PDB file of C-alpha atoms and ligand atoms in Angstrom:
ATOM      1  CA  MET A 258     102.572 113.362  95.874  1.00 58.00           C
ATOM      2  CA  SER A 259     101.615 113.905  92.735  1.00 87.00           C
ATOM      3  CA  HIS A 260     101.350 110.825  90.364  1.00 97.00           C
ATOM      4  CA  PRO A 261     100.057 110.802  86.999  1.00 98.00           C
ATOM      5  CA  HIS A 262      97.253 109.137  85.353  1.00 98.00           C
ATOM      6  CA  ARG A 263      97.279 105.761  84.632  1.00 98.00           C
ATOM      7  CA  ILE A 264      94.426 103.798  82.556  1.00 99.00           C
ATOM      8  CA  ALA A 265      95.447  99.722  83.644  1.00 99.00           C
ATOM      9  CA  PRO A 266      92.812  97.767  81.848  1.00 99.00           C
ATOM     10  CA  SER A 267      91.756  94.232  83.687  1.00 98.00           C
ATOM     11  CA  LEU A 268      92.308  91.200  80.650  1.00 98.00           C
ATOM     12  CA  LEU A 269      89.110  90.058  83.128  1.00 98.00           C
ATOM     13  CA  ALA A 270      87.108  91.214  80.348  1.00 98.00           C
ATOM     14  CA  CYS A 271      89.516  90.463  77.098  1.00 98.00           C
ATOM     15  CA  ASP A 272      88.954  87.213  74.529  1.00 98.00           C
ATOM     16  CA  PHE A 273      91.091  85.001  76.086  1.00 97.00           C
ATOM     17  CA  ALA A 274      91.613  82.141  72.748  1.00 98.00           C
ATOM     18  CA  HIS A 275      92.896  86.497  70.969  1.00 98.00           C
ATOM     19  CA  LEU A 276      95.061  87.263  74.524  1.00 98.00           C
ATOM     20  CA  ALA A 277      98.034  88.395  72.281  1.00 98.00           C
ATOM     21  CA  ASP A 278      95.329  91.281  70.258  1.00 98.00           C
ATOM     22  CA  GLU A 279      93.393  91.823  72.871  1.00 98.00           C
ATOM     23  CA  ILE A 280      96.971  93.299  74.341  1.00 98.00           C
ATOM     24  CA  ARG A 281      97.948  94.245  71.131  1.00 98.00           C
ATOM     25  CA  SER A 282      94.555  96.601  70.579  1.00 98.00           C
ATOM     26  CA  VAL A 283      94.150  98.124  74.560  1.00 98.00           C
ATOM     27  CA  GLU A 284      98.180  99.369  74.708  1.00 98.00           C
ATOM     28  CA  GLU A 285      97.438 100.340  70.587  1.00 98.00           C
ATOM     29  CA  ALA A 286      95.169 102.174  71.942  1.00 98.00           C
ATOM     30  CA  GLY A 287      96.872 103.929  75.567  1.00 98.00           C
ATOM     31  CA  ALA A 288      97.155 101.398  78.076  1.00 99.00           C
ATOM     32  CA  ASP A 289      99.404 102.500  80.546  1.00 99.00           C
ATOM     33  CA  TRP A 290      99.566  99.489  82.984  1.00 99.00           C
ATOM     34  CA  LEU A 291      98.124  95.418  81.990  1.00 99.00           C
ATOM     35  CA  HIS A 292      96.323  94.806  85.387  1.00 99.00           C
ATOM     36  CA  LEU A 293      95.539  91.114  85.707  1.00 99.00           C
ATOM     37  CA  ASP A 294      93.661  89.532  88.116  1.00 98.00           C
ATOM     38  CA  VAL A 295      94.728  86.184  89.344  1.00 99.00           C
ATOM     39  CA  MET A 296      91.703  84.512  91.848  1.00 98.00           C
ATOM     40  CA  ASP A 297      92.427  81.224  93.640  1.00 98.00           C
ATOM     41  CA  GLY A 298      88.579  79.805  94.021  1.00 98.00           C
ATOM     42  CA  HIS A 299      88.861  79.933  97.700  1.00 98.00           C
ATOM     43  CA  PHE A 300      89.772  83.923  98.435  1.00 98.00           C
ATOM     44  CA  VAL A 301      87.817  84.713  96.143  1.00 98.00           C
ATOM     45  CA  PRO A 302      84.617  81.780  94.617  1.00 98.00           C
ATOM     46  CA  ASN A 303      86.408  82.322  91.031  1.00 98.00           C
ATOM     47  CA  LEU A 304      89.420  80.873  89.736  1.00 98.00           C
ATOM     48  CA  THR A 305      91.734  82.583  86.410  1.00 98.00           C
ATOM     49  CA  PHE A 306      94.589  82.102  86.341  1.00 98.00           C
ATOM     50  CA  GLY A 307      98.765  82.368  86.952  1.00 98.00           C
ATOM     51  CA  PRO A 308     102.221  82.162  85.713  1.00 98.00           C
ATOM     52  CA  SER A 309     103.167  80.484  82.858  1.00 98.00           C
ATOM     53  CA  ILE A 310      99.696  82.277  81.706  1.00 98.00           C
ATOM     54  CA  THR A 311     100.955  86.263  83.338  1.00 98.00           C
ATOM     55  CA  GLN A 312     104.260  84.582  81.636  1.00 98.00           C
ATOM     56  CA  ALA A 313     102.938  84.326  78.303  1.00 98.00           C
ATOM     57  CA  ILE A 314     101.170  87.080  79.263  1.00 98.00           C
ATOM     58  CA  LYS A 315     103.908  89.516  78.811  1.00 98.00           C
ATOM     59  CA  ARG A 316     106.218  87.974  76.150  1.00 98.00           C
ATOM     60  CA  CYS A 317     104.035  89.526  74.351  1.00 97.00           C
ATOM     61  CA  ALA A 318     102.799  92.579  76.430  1.00 98.00           C
ATOM     62  CA  SER A 319     104.733  95.918  76.234  1.00 98.00           C
ATOM     63  CA  ARG A 320     103.082  97.621  79.542  1.00 98.00           C
ATOM     64  CA  PRO A 321     103.458  96.698  83.598  1.00 99.00           C
ATOM     65  CA  LEU A 322     102.129  93.752  84.049  1.00 99.00           C
ATOM     66  CA  ASP A 323     100.399  95.469  87.413  1.00 99.00           C
ATOM     67  CA  VAL A 324      98.991  91.182  88.802  1.00 99.00           C
ATOM     68  CA  HIS A 325      96.749  91.883  91.449  1.00 99.00           C
ATOM     69  CA  LEU A 326      96.531  88.397  93.727  1.00 99.00           C
ATOM     70  CA  MET A 327      93.314  87.490  94.590  1.00 99.00           C
ATOM     71  CA  ILE A 328      94.226  85.081  96.566  1.00 99.00           C
ATOM     72  CA  THR A 329      94.282  83.467  99.624  1.00 98.00           C
ATOM     73  CA  ASP A 330      98.310  82.004  99.733  1.00 98.00           C
ATOM     74  CA  PRO A 331     100.691  84.770  98.149  1.00 99.00           C
ATOM     75  CA  TRP A 332     104.069  83.450 101.003  1.00 98.00           C
ATOM     76  CA  GLN A 333     104.218  80.501  98.509  1.00 98.00           C
ATOM     77  CA  TYR A 334     103.126  82.690  95.439  1.00 98.00           C
ATOM     78  CA  ALA A 335     104.883  86.288  95.163  1.00 98.00           C
ATOM     79  CA  ASP A 336     108.165  84.407  93.838  1.00 98.00           C
ATOM     80  CA  ALA A 337     106.708  82.265  90.863  1.00 99.00           C
ATOM     81  CA  PHE A 338     104.545  85.872  89.319  1.00 99.00           C
ATOM     82  CA  LEU A 339     107.622  87.718  90.015  1.00 99.00           C
ATOM     83  CA  ASP A 340     110.283  85.102  88.053  1.00 98.00           C
ATOM     84  CA  ALA A 341     106.287  85.721  85.926  1.00 98.00           C
ATOM     85  CA  GLY A 342     107.800  88.804  85.419  1.00 98.00           C
ATOM     86  CA  ALA A 343     105.520  91.416  86.982  1.00 99.00           C
ATOM     87  CA  ASP A 344     106.524  94.496  87.405  1.00 99.00           C
ATOM     88  CA  VAL A 345     103.696  95.267  90.688  1.00 99.00           C
ATOM     89  CA  LEU A 346     102.262  92.599  93.103  1.00 99.00           C
ATOM     90  CA  THR A 347      99.638  92.999  94.715  1.00 99.00           C
ATOM     91  CA  PHE A 348      98.036  91.003  97.924  1.00 99.00           C
ATOM     92  CA  HIS A 349      94.577  91.857  99.710  1.00 99.00           C
ATOM     93  CA  VAL A 350      95.689  92.971 103.832  1.00 99.00           C
ATOM     94  CA  GLU A 351      92.018  89.917 104.666  1.00 99.00           C
ATOM     95  CA  VAL A 352      95.032  87.554 103.919  1.00 98.00           C
ATOM     96  CA  GLU A 353      97.256  88.851 106.933  1.00 98.00           C
ATOM     97  CA  ASP A 354      96.960  86.192 109.556  1.00 98.00           C
ATOM     98  CA  GLY A 355      98.331  83.339 106.249  1.00 98.00           C
ATOM     99  CA  GLY A 356     101.769  84.721 107.285  1.00 98.00           C
ATOM    100  CA  ASP A 357     104.221  88.213 107.432  1.00 98.00           C
ATOM    101  CA  ALA A 358     102.709  90.508 104.945  1.00 98.00           C
ATOM    102  CA  ALA A 359     105.560  93.027 105.781  1.00 98.00           C
ATOM    103  CA  ALA A 360     108.103  90.211 104.537  1.00 98.00           C
ATOM    104  CA  LEU A 361     106.486  89.627 102.203  1.00 99.00           C
ATOM    105  CA  LEU A 362     105.794  93.405 100.736  1.00 99.00           C
ATOM    106  CA  ASP A 363     109.498  93.484 101.262  1.00 98.00           C
ATOM    107  CA  ARG A 364     111.018  91.151  98.999  1.00 98.00           C
ATOM    108  CA  ILE A 365     108.260  92.884  96.348  1.00 99.00           C
ATOM    109  CA  ARG A 366     110.778  95.107  96.133  1.00 98.00           C
ATOM    110  CA  GLU A 367     113.499  93.681  97.254  1.00 98.00           C
ATOM    111  CA  ARG A 368     112.736  91.880  94.018  1.00 98.00           C
ATOM    112  CA  GLY A 369     112.512  95.873  92.529  1.00 98.00           C
ATOM    113  CA  ALA A 370     108.928  94.931  91.490  1.00 99.00           C
ATOM    114  CA  LYS A 371     106.122  97.632  93.411  1.00 98.00           C
ATOM    115  CA  ALA A 372     104.532  96.441  96.309  1.00 99.00           C
ATOM    116  CA  GLY A 373     101.144  97.018  96.624  1.00 99.00           C
ATOM    117  CA  LEU A 374      97.976  96.132  99.141  1.00 99.00           C
ATOM    118  CA  SER A 375      94.538  96.433  98.807  1.00 99.00           C
ATOM    119  CA  LEU A 376      91.120  96.259 100.586  1.00 98.00           C
ATOM    120  CA  GLN A 377      88.030  94.876 100.354  1.00 98.00           C
ATOM    121  CA  PRO A 378      85.056  97.343 100.288  1.00 98.00           C
ATOM    122  CA  ASP A 379      84.078  96.620 103.895  1.00 98.00           C
ATOM    123  CA  THR A 380      87.876  96.654 105.218  1.00 99.00           C
ATOM    124  CA  PRO A 381      88.543  99.102 106.876  1.00 98.00           C
ATOM    125  CA  VAL A 382      91.905 101.695 106.340  1.00 98.00           C
ATOM    126  CA  GLU A 383      92.880 101.127 109.794  1.00 98.00           C
ATOM    127  CA  ARG A 384      93.858  97.811 108.558  1.00 98.00           C
ATOM    128  CA  LEU A 385      97.393  99.095 106.512  1.00 98.00           C
ATOM    129  CA  ALA A 386      98.033 101.159 108.990  1.00 98.00           C
ATOM    130  CA  PRO A 387     101.438  98.752 110.358  1.00 98.00           C
ATOM    131  CA  TYR A 388     101.900  98.585 106.779  1.00 98.00           C
ATOM    132  CA  LEU A 389     101.980 102.000 105.381  1.00 98.00           C
ATOM    133  CA  ASP A 390     105.586 102.404 104.877  1.00 98.00           C
ATOM    134  CA  ARG A 391     106.075  99.448 103.105  1.00 98.00           C
ATOM    135  CA  LEU A 392     104.176  99.801 100.040  1.00 98.00           C
ATOM    136  CA  ASP A 393     104.207 101.957  96.753  1.00 98.00           C
ATOM    137  CA  LEU A 394     100.785 100.732  95.854  1.00 99.00           C
ATOM    138  CA  VAL A 395      97.564 100.802  98.095  1.00 99.00           C
ATOM    139  CA  LEU A 396      94.642  98.924  95.699  1.00 99.00           C
ATOM    140  CA  VAL A 397      90.737 100.367  97.113  1.00 99.00           C
ATOM    141  CA  MET A 398      88.465  98.171  96.098  1.00 99.00           C
ATOM    142  CA  SER A 399      85.032  99.385  94.562  1.00 99.00           C
ATOM    143  CA  VAL A 400      82.616  95.949  94.047  1.00 98.00           C
ATOM    144  CA  PHE A 401      83.370  92.786  96.224  1.00 98.00           C
ATOM    145  CA  ALA A 402      86.638  91.146  94.301  1.00 98.00           C
ATOM    146  CA  GLY A 403      85.455  87.966  92.380  1.00 98.00           C
ATOM    147  CA  PHE A 404      84.154  89.319  89.332  1.00 97.00           C
ATOM    148  CA  GLY A 405      83.857  92.178  86.482  1.00 97.00           C
ATOM    149  CA  GLY A 406      80.929  93.936  85.028  1.00 97.00           C
ATOM    150  CA  GLN A 407      79.595  94.668  88.548  1.00 98.00           C
ATOM    151  CA  GLN A 408      77.881  98.240  90.286  1.00 98.00           C
ATOM    152  CA  PHE A 409      80.536 100.427  90.989  1.00 98.00           C
ATOM    153  CA  MET A 410      80.523 101.906  95.505  1.00 98.00           C
ATOM    154  CA  ALA A 411      80.981 105.325  95.845  1.00 98.00           C
ATOM    155  CA  GLU A 412      80.464 104.224 100.019  1.00 98.00           C
ATOM    156  CA  VAL A 413      84.263 103.382  99.402  1.00 98.00           C
ATOM    157  CA  LEU A 414      85.421 107.032  98.274  1.00 98.00           C
ATOM    158  CA  PRO A 415      86.345 108.662 101.279  1.00 98.00           C
ATOM    159  CA  LYS A 416      88.547 106.084 101.494  1.00 98.00           C
ATOM    160  CA  VAL A 417      91.257 107.655  99.427  1.00 98.00           C
ATOM    161  CA  GLY A 418      91.306 110.580 101.465  1.00 98.00           C
ATOM    162  CA  GLU A 419      91.729 108.463 104.981  1.00 98.00           C
ATOM    163  CA  LEU A 420      95.222 107.234 103.432  1.00 98.00           C
ATOM    164  CA  ARG A 421      96.391 110.428 102.562  1.00 98.00           C
ATOM    165  CA  ASP A 422      95.635 111.659 106.510  1.00 98.00           C
ATOM    166  CA  ARG A 423      97.512 109.046 106.779  1.00 98.00           C
ATOM    167  CA  GLY A 424     100.536 109.545 105.878  1.00 98.00           C
ATOM    168  CA  TYR A 425     100.275 107.896 102.041  1.00 98.00           C
ATOM    169  CA  ARG A 426     101.793 109.317  99.757  1.00 98.00           C
ATOM    170  CA  GLY A 427     102.526 106.450  97.232  1.00 98.00           C
ATOM    171  CA  GLU A 428     100.021 105.357  94.100  1.00 98.00           C
ATOM    172  CA  ILE A 429      96.167 104.663  94.429  1.00 98.00           C
ATOM    173  CA  SER A 430      94.710 102.373  92.600  1.00 99.00           C
ATOM    174  CA  MET A 431      90.663 101.591  92.216  1.00 99.00           C
ATOM    175  CA  ASP A 432      89.116  98.421  90.987  1.00 99.00           C
ATOM    176  CA  GLY A 433      85.924  97.760  90.516  1.00 98.00           C
ATOM    177  CA  GLY A 434      83.509  98.949  89.128  1.00 98.00           C
ATOM    178  CA  ILE A 435      85.254 102.087  86.807  1.00 98.00           C
ATOM    179  CA  GLY A 436      84.434 103.401  83.788  1.00 98.00           C
ATOM    180  CA  PRO A 437      82.948 107.284  82.229  1.00 98.00           C
ATOM    181  CA  ALA A 438      80.364 108.043  84.504  1.00 98.00           C
ATOM    182  CA  THR A 439      82.407 106.617  87.603  1.00 98.00           C
ATOM    183  CA  ILE A 440      85.852 107.609  87.261  1.00 98.00           C
ATOM    184  CA  GLY A 441      85.641 111.239  88.220  1.00 98.00           C
ATOM    185  CA  ARG A 442      84.942 111.062  91.341  1.00 98.00           C
ATOM    186  CA  SER A 443      87.519 107.923  92.073  1.00 98.00           C
ATOM    187  CA  ALA A 444      90.272 111.014  90.789  1.00 98.00           C
ATOM    188  CA  ALA A 445      88.376 113.473  92.605  1.00 98.00           C
ATOM    189  CA  ALA A 446      88.979 111.293  95.273  1.00 98.00           C
ATOM    190  CA  GLY A 447      92.643 111.215  94.254  1.00 98.00           C
ATOM    191  CA  THR A 448      92.693 108.301  92.962  1.00 98.00           C
ATOM    192  CA  ASN A 449      95.816 107.590  90.289  1.00 98.00           C
ATOM    193  CA  VAL A 450      95.280 104.816  88.521  1.00 98.00           C
ATOM    194  CA  PHE A 451      92.352 103.145  86.899  1.00 98.00           C
ATOM    195  CA  VAL A 452      91.490  99.905  86.735  1.00 99.00           C
ATOM    196  CA  ALA A 453      88.992  98.757  83.897  1.00 99.00           C
ATOM    197  CA  GLY A 454      88.195  95.513  82.718  1.00 98.00           C
ATOM    198  CA  THR A 455      84.508  96.187  81.121  1.00 98.00           C
ATOM    199  CA  ALA A 456      84.005  99.742  80.330  1.00 98.00           C
ATOM    200  CA  ILE A 457      87.109  99.292  77.824  1.00 98.00           C
ATOM    201  CA  PHE A 458      87.280  95.261  76.565  1.00 98.00           C
ATOM    202  CA  GLY A 459      83.434  95.726  76.242  1.00 98.00           C
ATOM    203  CA  ALA A 460      83.534  99.706  74.052  1.00 98.00           C
ATOM    204  CA  GLU A 461      83.378  99.530  70.099  1.00 97.00           C
ATOM    205  CA  ASP A 462      86.530 101.305  70.121  1.00 98.00           C
ATOM    206  CA  ARG A 463      88.538 101.456  72.663  1.00 98.00           C
ATOM    207  CA  LYS A 464      90.680 103.753  71.743  1.00 98.00           C
ATOM    208  CA  HIS A 465      88.289 106.542  71.809  1.00 98.00           C
ATOM    209  CA  ARG A 466      87.174 104.549  75.293  1.00 98.00           C
ATOM    210  CA  ILE A 467      90.673 105.539  76.543  1.00 98.00           C
ATOM    211  CA  THR A 468      90.908 108.818  75.871  1.00 98.00           C
ATOM    212  CA  GLU A 469      87.689 109.039  77.567  1.00 98.00           C
ATOM    213  CA  LEU A 470      88.704 108.008  80.797  1.00 98.00           C
ATOM    214  CA  ARG A 471      91.955 110.083  80.526  1.00 98.00           C
ATOM    215  CA  GLU A 472      89.860 113.250  80.273  1.00 98.00           C
ATOM    216  CA  ARG A 473      87.200 112.368  82.055  1.00 98.00           C
ATOM    217  CA  ALA A 474      90.117 111.541  84.666  1.00 98.00           C
ATOM    218  CA  ALA A 475      91.562 114.775  84.234  1.00 98.00           C
ATOM    219  CA  ALA A 476      88.683 117.272  84.658  1.00 97.00           C
ATOM    220  CA  GLY A 477      87.605 115.304  88.098  1.00 94.00           C
ATOM    221  CA  ALA A 478      83.830 115.115  87.196  1.00 71.00           C
TER     222      ALA A 478
HETATM  223  C1  DX5 B 162      86.958  92.088  90.153  1.00 82.97           C
HETATM  224  C2  DX5 B 162      88.762  92.263  89.069  1.00 82.97           C
HETATM  225  C3  DX5 B 162      88.935  93.741  88.844  1.00 82.97           C
HETATM  226  C4  DX5 B 162      87.565  93.661  87.524  1.00 82.97           C
HETATM  227  C5  DX5 B 162      86.823  95.046  87.597  1.00 82.97           C
HETATM  228  O1  DX5 B 162      87.299  91.112  91.105  1.00 82.97           O
HETATM  229  O2  DX5 B 162      89.809  92.877  90.688  1.00 82.97           O
HETATM  230  O3  DX5 B 162      89.687  94.192  88.148  1.00 82.97           O
HETATM  231  O4  DX5 B 162      88.599  93.689  86.318  1.00 82.97           O
HETATM  232  O5  DX5 B 162      86.177  94.539  86.323  1.00 82.97           O
HETATM  233  P1  DX5 B 162      84.661  95.763  86.169  1.00 82.97           P
HETATM  234  O6  DX5 B 162      85.759  97.014  85.586  1.00 82.97           O
HETATM  235  O7  DX5 B 162      84.398  95.466  84.826  1.00 82.97           O
HETATM  236  O8  DX5 B 162      84.166  95.690  86.955  1.00 82.97           O
HETATM  237 ZN1   ZN B 163      91.675  94.100  89.967  1.00 82.97          ZN
END
């Protein structure tokens, strides 16, 4: 059950005019995964990018792509993101009424990727109960999905322990407001994947920042 700590810079906070350079920069700085935020302007009130940009990122990346779908219809687009090179593909449990979520998780795994479900801050862990044995990753949102640079919501921390209490043994990711001041508490709760946009891309020295994040996660404080 013990998974390695992974630091996953969110490209949402990068300079998209220099995507290849930004990817190289965080990979050289020690990133473990690259986190890609896909927004459809419907599930969340913001738009980002789709499979073609994901494919372009794949061409210059040497780390796994952790694709976070904040979209209403993952059934329509999952295969396109898998074709584009997603290594981890996560969608939101709040859209479960739009199709067969269990079948989609199975499909993602059959295609060789890790399957993930995410929870908004106000969605209880209970909603994941029917899917726990089909999941490689749970993405616990520590801000409301849609925008970078928001403040960390500490009230979501107990969800991590609750997942373990329910017998979930896969990876647990936390996304939103993660930085030097918050990563320790997240790690202490049992999170192993730490998504950080502003804290990494906004840092003057990204290598120093990722090292600092890793140390604080290890210290759990
Ligand atoms: C928000 C996205 C996050 C976002 C995090 O909807 O899912 O991945 O980029 O940004 P920071 O780290 O700035 O809170
Ligand atoms: Zn995200």
